[in-house]
Amino acid sequence: MSDVRMFDSRPATAVDAESPLAVSNLAERARRSAADPGVTLRERAFLGHLILRGGAIVLDEAVREVLGVSLPARPGALVHDADGERSIQWLSPDEWLLIVPEGEAYTLEKRLRDALGDAHFAIVDVSGGQTLVELSGPRAREVLMKSTPYDVHPRHFPAGKGVTTTFAKATAIVRRPDEELWELVLRRSFADYCYRWLVDAGEEYGLAVEESGR
Amino acid sequence: MFHIYCPYCEEHREEEEFHPKGQAHIARPADPDACSDAEWGDYLFFRDNPRGIHHELWVHAVGCRKFFNITRHTVTYAILETYRMGEQPTITAESLASGEKAGNVQAASGGQQTVGASDAAVASVKGAQA
Amino acid sequence: MSQSSSQPNRLAQGGRVDRTRKLTFTFNGKRYTGHPGDTLASALLANGVDVVNRSFKYSRPRGIVAAGAEEPNAVVQLGASEAAQVPNVRATQQALYDGLEARSTNGWPNVQRDLMGSVGKLGGSFMPPGFYYKTFMAPASMWMTYEKYIRKSAGLGRSPVESDPDIYDHLNQHCDVLVIGAGPAGLSAALAAAYSGARVILCDEQETMGGSLLDSRETLDDAEATRWADAVIDELASLDNVTLLARTTANGYHDHNFVTLHERRTEHLADVAPRVDGRRQSRSRLHRVRAAQVVLATGAHERPLVYANNDVPGNLLAGAVSTYIRRYGVAPGQKLVLSTSNDHGYRAALDWHEAGREVVAIADARDNPDGEWVEQARAAGIRIITGSAVIEAKGDKRVSAARVARIDIDGFRVAGKAEELACDTIASSGGYSPVVHLSSHTGTRPVWRDDILGFVPGDVTGLTPAGGAHGVYALDAVLEDGVAAGNRAAEAGGFPAASVNLPRASAHRESPAVALYQVPHEKPTLRAPKQFVDLQNDVTAAGIDVATREGFESIEHVKRYTAMGFGTDQGKLGNINGMAIAARCLGQTIPETGTTVFRPNYTPVTFGAIVGRHCRELFDPERYTALHQWHVEHGAEFEDVGQWKRPWYFPRTVNGKKESMHEAVARECLAVRQGVGILDASTLGKIDIQGPDAREFLGRIYTNKWAKLAPGRVRYGLMCKDDGMLMDDGTTSCLGDNHFLMTTTTGGAAGVLEWLEIWHQTEWPELEVYFNSVTDHWATMTVTGPEARQLLAEITDIDLDKEAFKFMDWKEGNVAGVPARVFRISFTGELAFEINVQANYAMHVWKTLFEHGEKYDLTPYGTETMHVLRAEKGLIIVGQDTDGSVTPEDLGMYWAIGYDKPFPWIGKRALSRPDTRRVDRKQLVGLRPHDPGVVLEEGAQIVFDPEQSIPMTMVGHVTSSYYSPVLDSGFALAVVKGGHHRMGETVYLPMVDGKVHAAEIVSTVFYDPKGERQHV
């Protein structure tokens, strides 16, 4: 839409960046990882996070044009592009979350805006406001059962689903990109609390923490 | 702990994801300045407290952030239906009393059914489902 | 049979205990031994311990009565160390482990020699029925006296005074079918549901699943019933779709099939949870289960008969006698008299006889019993006295005899001369009461059924009772009922019904039971020896009689008058008998009398399990800004603002001495007024607003005008509720014609976003606009003070010239090489720039500012200094200077009210209500204490006339008050009735210590009244 001020929040030349979990010192915990972990935790920091608002019919065409996938219109749907690097998740009837590799958010927003033209929509960059944490391992589901009242049983939570729900006393987006992996999208200010909760919940199963990769 | 069907997320969710926002179908007067003080006070402060069917506004606060309505029985706590903004309840105190569950019945006592989405907005919401 | 000398009542064989291993435990300091498989109760009985407690009110010695959750007396305090103390544990539910230490909870100074016991009669008159009602009506001060005495003498267990070494946790569970109880009904229901494909959870409160099958006389497929139970449990354990939870009590049945299960994970192992592979595990776990369907297979509790002195140790439930013999290999006495109204009670006599002990007699209330078990007893040569009952027990700390007499049930009288039979044990059975507690938690009243002489669960959506829980008692029928219930529940969830091959149950002919609750005595109830109805709360038949005579006719009133069914007992043994007695006294039927409401929890749940991991460092989320680590490293003291941790002030250490808060805040204030300071303002709520109708929307939500705010400009706005009261404030910037960035107060962020959405979604959906929170995306740093421009200029490419970048403008550019939006707004009254950068880069920018700020002595300041500086400028804080009853007009902020805006914005109409037009409303003013050394107390009440006698007329209160370093004086903001028209007047603040402060009403702006400093 015109008359909206876009803003590329990433510096042109590299400066030190700190993800929401910088304060949590994952590196220190990683050195005490269990040898045969029941659950493994890893942060995927600095990804591009965009909120896309608008009617599904309006947005679908632009998303297909720019990302090459259809807008997931069913509640809770999560889809990835062909190489699995970019995802779109249904958040509400007029809201989707796009997560893309580091550095792609601004260009993607621009391309989507160009494709959408004068339609009524909104795109908001929230890359600095949230981070993505991966949980894997045979006991990952039990860690989630300690953390969220949402039913994470495979019958109810198949791969390709994602929901916004309560997480301990905070909130999180819980996603299941494939059979082996769970993802949590955490708000920056709550990330350390959620991380500490996860470490505590995972302790009895043997927990491994992997340092965040960019 | 209620188990509430969100009509937008299209599944049941735990009560802790929702906030109750009071009686449903309370419309803000279109011309507040034309209201008497008594009418304005009624709009602001006076609410039904029925024993039985009650239509309530809730928001799926930790979820899709959408507002919707719940028809709830205040004695049994049974949730008889949930419906989207701009839609009418199909179950009301009157419909239950007359033993029918007809659609598009007017809301129970005290409810002016004017709050809600316009037809266009309803259409766009429905479009999002397609 | 022979017996172990150390455990006089342990049988040589039988039961499910491992006699090859010994476990040592102590009870009230004395050492005993038991075996794996024992409960504390079975081990105590094996050791011949008769007295386990003193009763709550009369302090009478009490022994073990039951074998399960319904035990009213054997409630113990557990734990070897102070930190591991657990009160309110039922000995019948506590598995024995080596080193277990338990004590009686009641009894002062001890159970054997009880001071209260010797003044038992005092206890009786001291606490008559109705004691609670009458005491609460007495002068309240007396209650405190009573309460101490009651607690000490009655003892309700005690909490540990040391920190609990254990952890507890929660697990959220979901299933298609939750089966509560793993007796024959529950096991067959779980099998059916599991075979249907449903997700099944089967829980059982006992150490071992199997329920009544564990001590059954019946056979299944001609083998012991436990063989079938063990096979089914193995089968269920092998299925992926089944979760088995032993030692797990369903304690609460809440709305919409939400059931809380309390799993005791390590309580059978030790009093502190052992580690597994060096890893900590939770001592107990609360499963929060959302079940589509619930099968209630909780069985039934046997009802004791109510006869005189039925509380003397040695009086047991008939079924409990069987359980102790058959399951634990313990015969809890030598000579038994059984009093029964039904065939099931005969099991106790048969088991006792087969254990090689003497059955003195069976008193059967029926005239012509002829069931199969009756005939077996006759064949064994046991004396059966028909048409009779035990009308009174004899003995003090142990039964010494039973008085048996012919009774006329309908006439409620003793019909013959009593015969005294020497014995040490009396077993009684008055039939069964289905365990309807859980179904009642939902608010559904149970329904009386005359054919089974008991209440069954009322209709609850999504709940199917099975077996004894709704009065199905014959084993073959119970198994079939279980399968039907399991299938019905599974089918409700869309699963196909499954067929289950059930074993063949041995059938036995039964003669009908007779309804008997209170047994008549030769003396009338009020003069007979005490006939106990509720053993835990010491409620007698006479107490209920008195209650009805005093006019308490509703069973709910009788309950509260007598305390029947209170507390941890929840009426498991006594309620039906109590209702039956009340009904008889009132001359009505039991269904007419009705039942009281059973409430969660079914059995006590430790607070630890309720809290779970939401304690200590995980008690509540702590929200951090992107700069938190820097604040920690620089010695910040933190203040909780909602869930945020915000730096409160940054004390420096000067000459080895750490500054006080007062010193630090004074220094920080002067740095901002004279040099440059910096604040982490990242916690402010930020909402991105896009859409062609964004501007129109702002105009409806805010009190002031937004139509002409140009891109690049910022405006302060006030937000009211429709009652005209201020709810939030903040600045909103125009980023583009259809694009705004709204800021909210730190605490108001979530509420304001929801506020915008509710109006958009429910009233104005036609407006094309979207709202999104960007609070966490941006970090915000406020650089403020006369030297702010010089500092910022060193690291930005933005033109900071005062003409190029005016007050209430915002600009884009780079700060320390990071793209930034800089807003020239001020909450200090000084020149100020609010720098917003993406939070991932905030630390870099912040540190760069400090590198360059060294020569300016850049001073980090916290919320306290922020408060002082803004108050000196008369800038309000919503929630501190306002409280939901303050309009913008009360604040004197007429300049921020767009009276002539076209749309009737939120809050406008209310401003013309008579109440909001009153001239004597409390209005915001400044207060200057006459004594500049005085800092008024926030919240202090204000009066006009200090001489007025108490109660004085209070006309307002102090909302904000600080010491101002720049004024070298205390100053305050306050709301005062009609304050705007009282400038220069003196008001008074009487304090608790008798001092009265005088203060002058002044303008709210104490510093730089023309506002020149922020425009430089």
Coordinates of C-alpha atoms in Angstrom, one line a residue, chain A residues 1-13 15-20 22-23 34-36 46 51 53-55 94-95 102 109 113 120-130 141-142 144-153 155-156 168-170 187-190 192-193 196-197 200 203-207 214, chain C residues 167 169-174 176 197-199 240-241 265 275 279-282 285 288 495 613-614 617-626 628-629 643-644 688 690-692 735-739 757 767-778 810 812-813 816-821 836 838-841 843-844 847:
Chain A
M1 CA 0.0 0.0 0.0
S2 CA 1.2 3.4 -0.7
D3 CA 1.9 6.0 2.0
V4 CA 3.5 3.4 4.2
R5 CA 7.0 4.0 5.3
M6 CA 9.2 0.9 4.8
F7 CA 12.4 0.6 6.9
D8 CA 15.4 -1.6 6.4
S9 CA 16.5 -2.1 10.0
R10 CA 19.6 -4.1 9.2
P11 CA 22.9 -2.2 9.1
A12 CA 24.7 -1.9 5.7
T13 CA 28.0 -3.0 7.3
V15 CA 27.9 -4.7 13.5
D16 CA 27.7 -6.9 16.6
A17 CA 24.2 -8.3 16.9
E18 CA 22.6 -10.0 19.9
S19 CA 19.7 -12.4 19.6
P20 CA 17.0 -12.4 22.2
A22 CA 22.2 -13.7 24.0
V23 CA 21.4 -12.9 27.7
A34 CA 23.8 -34.6 28.2
A35 CA 25.7 -37.3 26.3
D36 CA 22.6 -39.2 25.1
F46 CA 18.5 -13.5 13.2
I51 CA 3.7 -10.3 9.8
R53 CA -2.1 -8.9 7.2
G54 CA -4.9 -8.9 4.7
G55 CA -7.7 -10.9 3.1
D94 CA -6.2 -12.1 8.2
E95 CA -2.7 -12.7 9.6
E102 CA 18.7 -13.7 7.6
E109 CA 8.5 -7.1 2.0
R113 CA 4.3 -4.6 -1.5
H120 CA -5.7 -3.2 1.6
F121 CA -3.0 -5.1 3.5
A122 CA -0.2 -4.6 6.0
I123 CA 3.3 -6.0 6.3
V124 CA 5.3 -5.5 9.5
D125 CA 8.9 -6.5 10.2
V126 CA 9.2 -8.1 13.6
S127 CA 12.6 -9.7 13.0
G128 CA 14.1 -8.1 16.1
G129 CA 11.1 -8.9 18.3
Q130 CA 11.2 -12.7 18.2
R141 CA 7.0 -33.9 23.0
E142 CA 7.0 -34.5 26.7
L144 CA 6.1 -29.5 25.3
M145 CA 3.4 -31.3 27.3
K146 CA 4.9 -29.8 30.5
S147 CA 4.8 -26.4 28.9
T148 CA 1.7 -25.9 26.9
P149 CA -1.9 -26.9 27.4
Y150 CA -2.3 -27.4 23.6
D151 CA -2.5 -31.0 22.5
V152 CA 0.8 -31.9 20.9
H153 CA -0.1 -35.6 20.2
R155 CA -2.9 -37.3 15.9
H156 CA -3.8 -33.8 16.8
A168 CA 4.3 -21.8 30.7
K169 CA 3.1 -18.4 31.9
A170 CA 4.0 -16.7 28.6
R187 CA 8.9 -13.1 21.9
R188 CA 12.2 -11.4 22.6
S189 CA 11.3 -10.1 26.1
F190 CA 10.0 -13.5 27.2
D192 CA 15.0 -16.0 28.4
Y193 CA 12.1 -17.1 30.7
R196 CA 14.9 -21.4 31.4
W197 CA 11.6 -23.1 31.5
D200 CA 14.2 -27.1 33.5
E203 CA 16.4 -31.9 32.6
E204 CA 14.9 -35.2 33.6
Y205 CA 15.1 -36.5 30.0
G206 CA 18.7 -35.5 29.4
L207 CA 19.1 -32.1 27.7
R214 CA 23.2 -18.1 12.1
Chain C
I167 CA 10.2 -30.4 42.9
D169 CA 5.5 -30.6 38.0
H170 CA 2.6 -30.5 35.7
L171 CA 1.8 -32.4 32.5
N172 CA -0.9 -31.4 30.1
Q173 CA -2.7 -34.5 28.9
H174 CA -5.4 -35.0 26.2
D176 CA -10.5 -39.4 23.9
G197 CA -8.5 -47.0 18.7
A198 CA -9.2 -44.1 21.1
R199 CA -6.5 -42.4 23.0
D240 CA 0.6 -47.3 22.1
N241 CA -2.7 -45.5 22.5
R265 CA 5.7 -40.6 41.5
R275 CA 17.5 -39.1 41.5
R279 CA 18.9 -36.4 37.3
R280 CA 16.2 -34.7 39.4
Q281 CA 12.7 -36.0 39.0
S282 CA 9.5 -34.6 40.4
R285 CA 3.0 -34.6 39.2
R288 CA -4.1 -31.6 33.7
F495 CA -14.4 -44.6 17.2
R613 CA 7.4 -25.6 38.4
H614 CA 5.7 -22.2 38.6
E617 CA 13.0 -18.4 39.5
L618 CA 10.2 -19.7 37.2
F619 CA 7.4 -18.2 39.3
D620 CA 6.5 -15.6 36.8
P621 CA 8.0 -14.5 33.5
E622 CA 10.8 -11.9 33.8
R623 CA 10.8 -9.8 30.7
Y624 CA 14.1 -8.3 29.7
T625 CA 15.0 -5.6 27.2
A626 CA 17.8 -6.1 24.7
H628 CA 19.4 -6.1 30.2
Q629 CA 22.8 -7.7 30.4
Q643 CA 6.6 -8.5 34.3
W644 CA 9.4 -6.3 33.0
D688 CA 2.4 -0.4 14.2
Q690 CA -1.3 0.7 8.7
G691 CA -4.2 1.4 6.5
P692 CA -6.1 4.1 4.7
L735 CA 5.4 7.5 9.5
G736 CA 3.4 7.9 6.3
D737 CA -0.1 9.1 5.4
N738 CA -1.4 5.6 6.0
H739 CA 1.2 4.6 8.6
E757 CA -8.9 -4.5 18.2
L767 CA -12.4 0.9 8.7
E768 CA -9.4 -0.4 6.7
V769 CA -6.6 -0.6 9.2
Y770 CA -4.3 -3.2 10.8
F771 CA -2.7 -3.1 14.2
N772 CA 0.4 -5.1 15.1
S773 CA 2.6 -5.1 18.2
V774 CA 6.2 -4.1 17.5
T775 CA 7.1 -3.6 21.1
D776 CA 9.8 -6.3 21.1
H777 CA 11.1 -5.5 17.6
W778 CA 12.4 -2.1 18.6
W810 CA 11.1 12.3 13.9
E812 CA 15.4 8.4 9.9
G813 CA 19.2 7.8 9.6
A816 CA 26.4 4.0 15.3
G817 CA 26.1 2.5 11.8
V818 CA 22.6 1.0 12.6
P819 CA 19.5 2.2 10.8
A820 CA 17.4 4.2 13.3
R821 CA 14.3 6.2 13.8
N836 CA 14.7 3.4 18.1
Q838 CA 16.0 -3.1 15.8
A839 CA 16.5 -4.8 19.1
N840 CA 19.2 -7.2 17.8
Y841 CA 21.5 -4.2 17.2
M843 CA 23.5 -3.3 22.5
H844 CA 26.0 -2.2 19.8
K847 CA 27.7 0.7 23.9

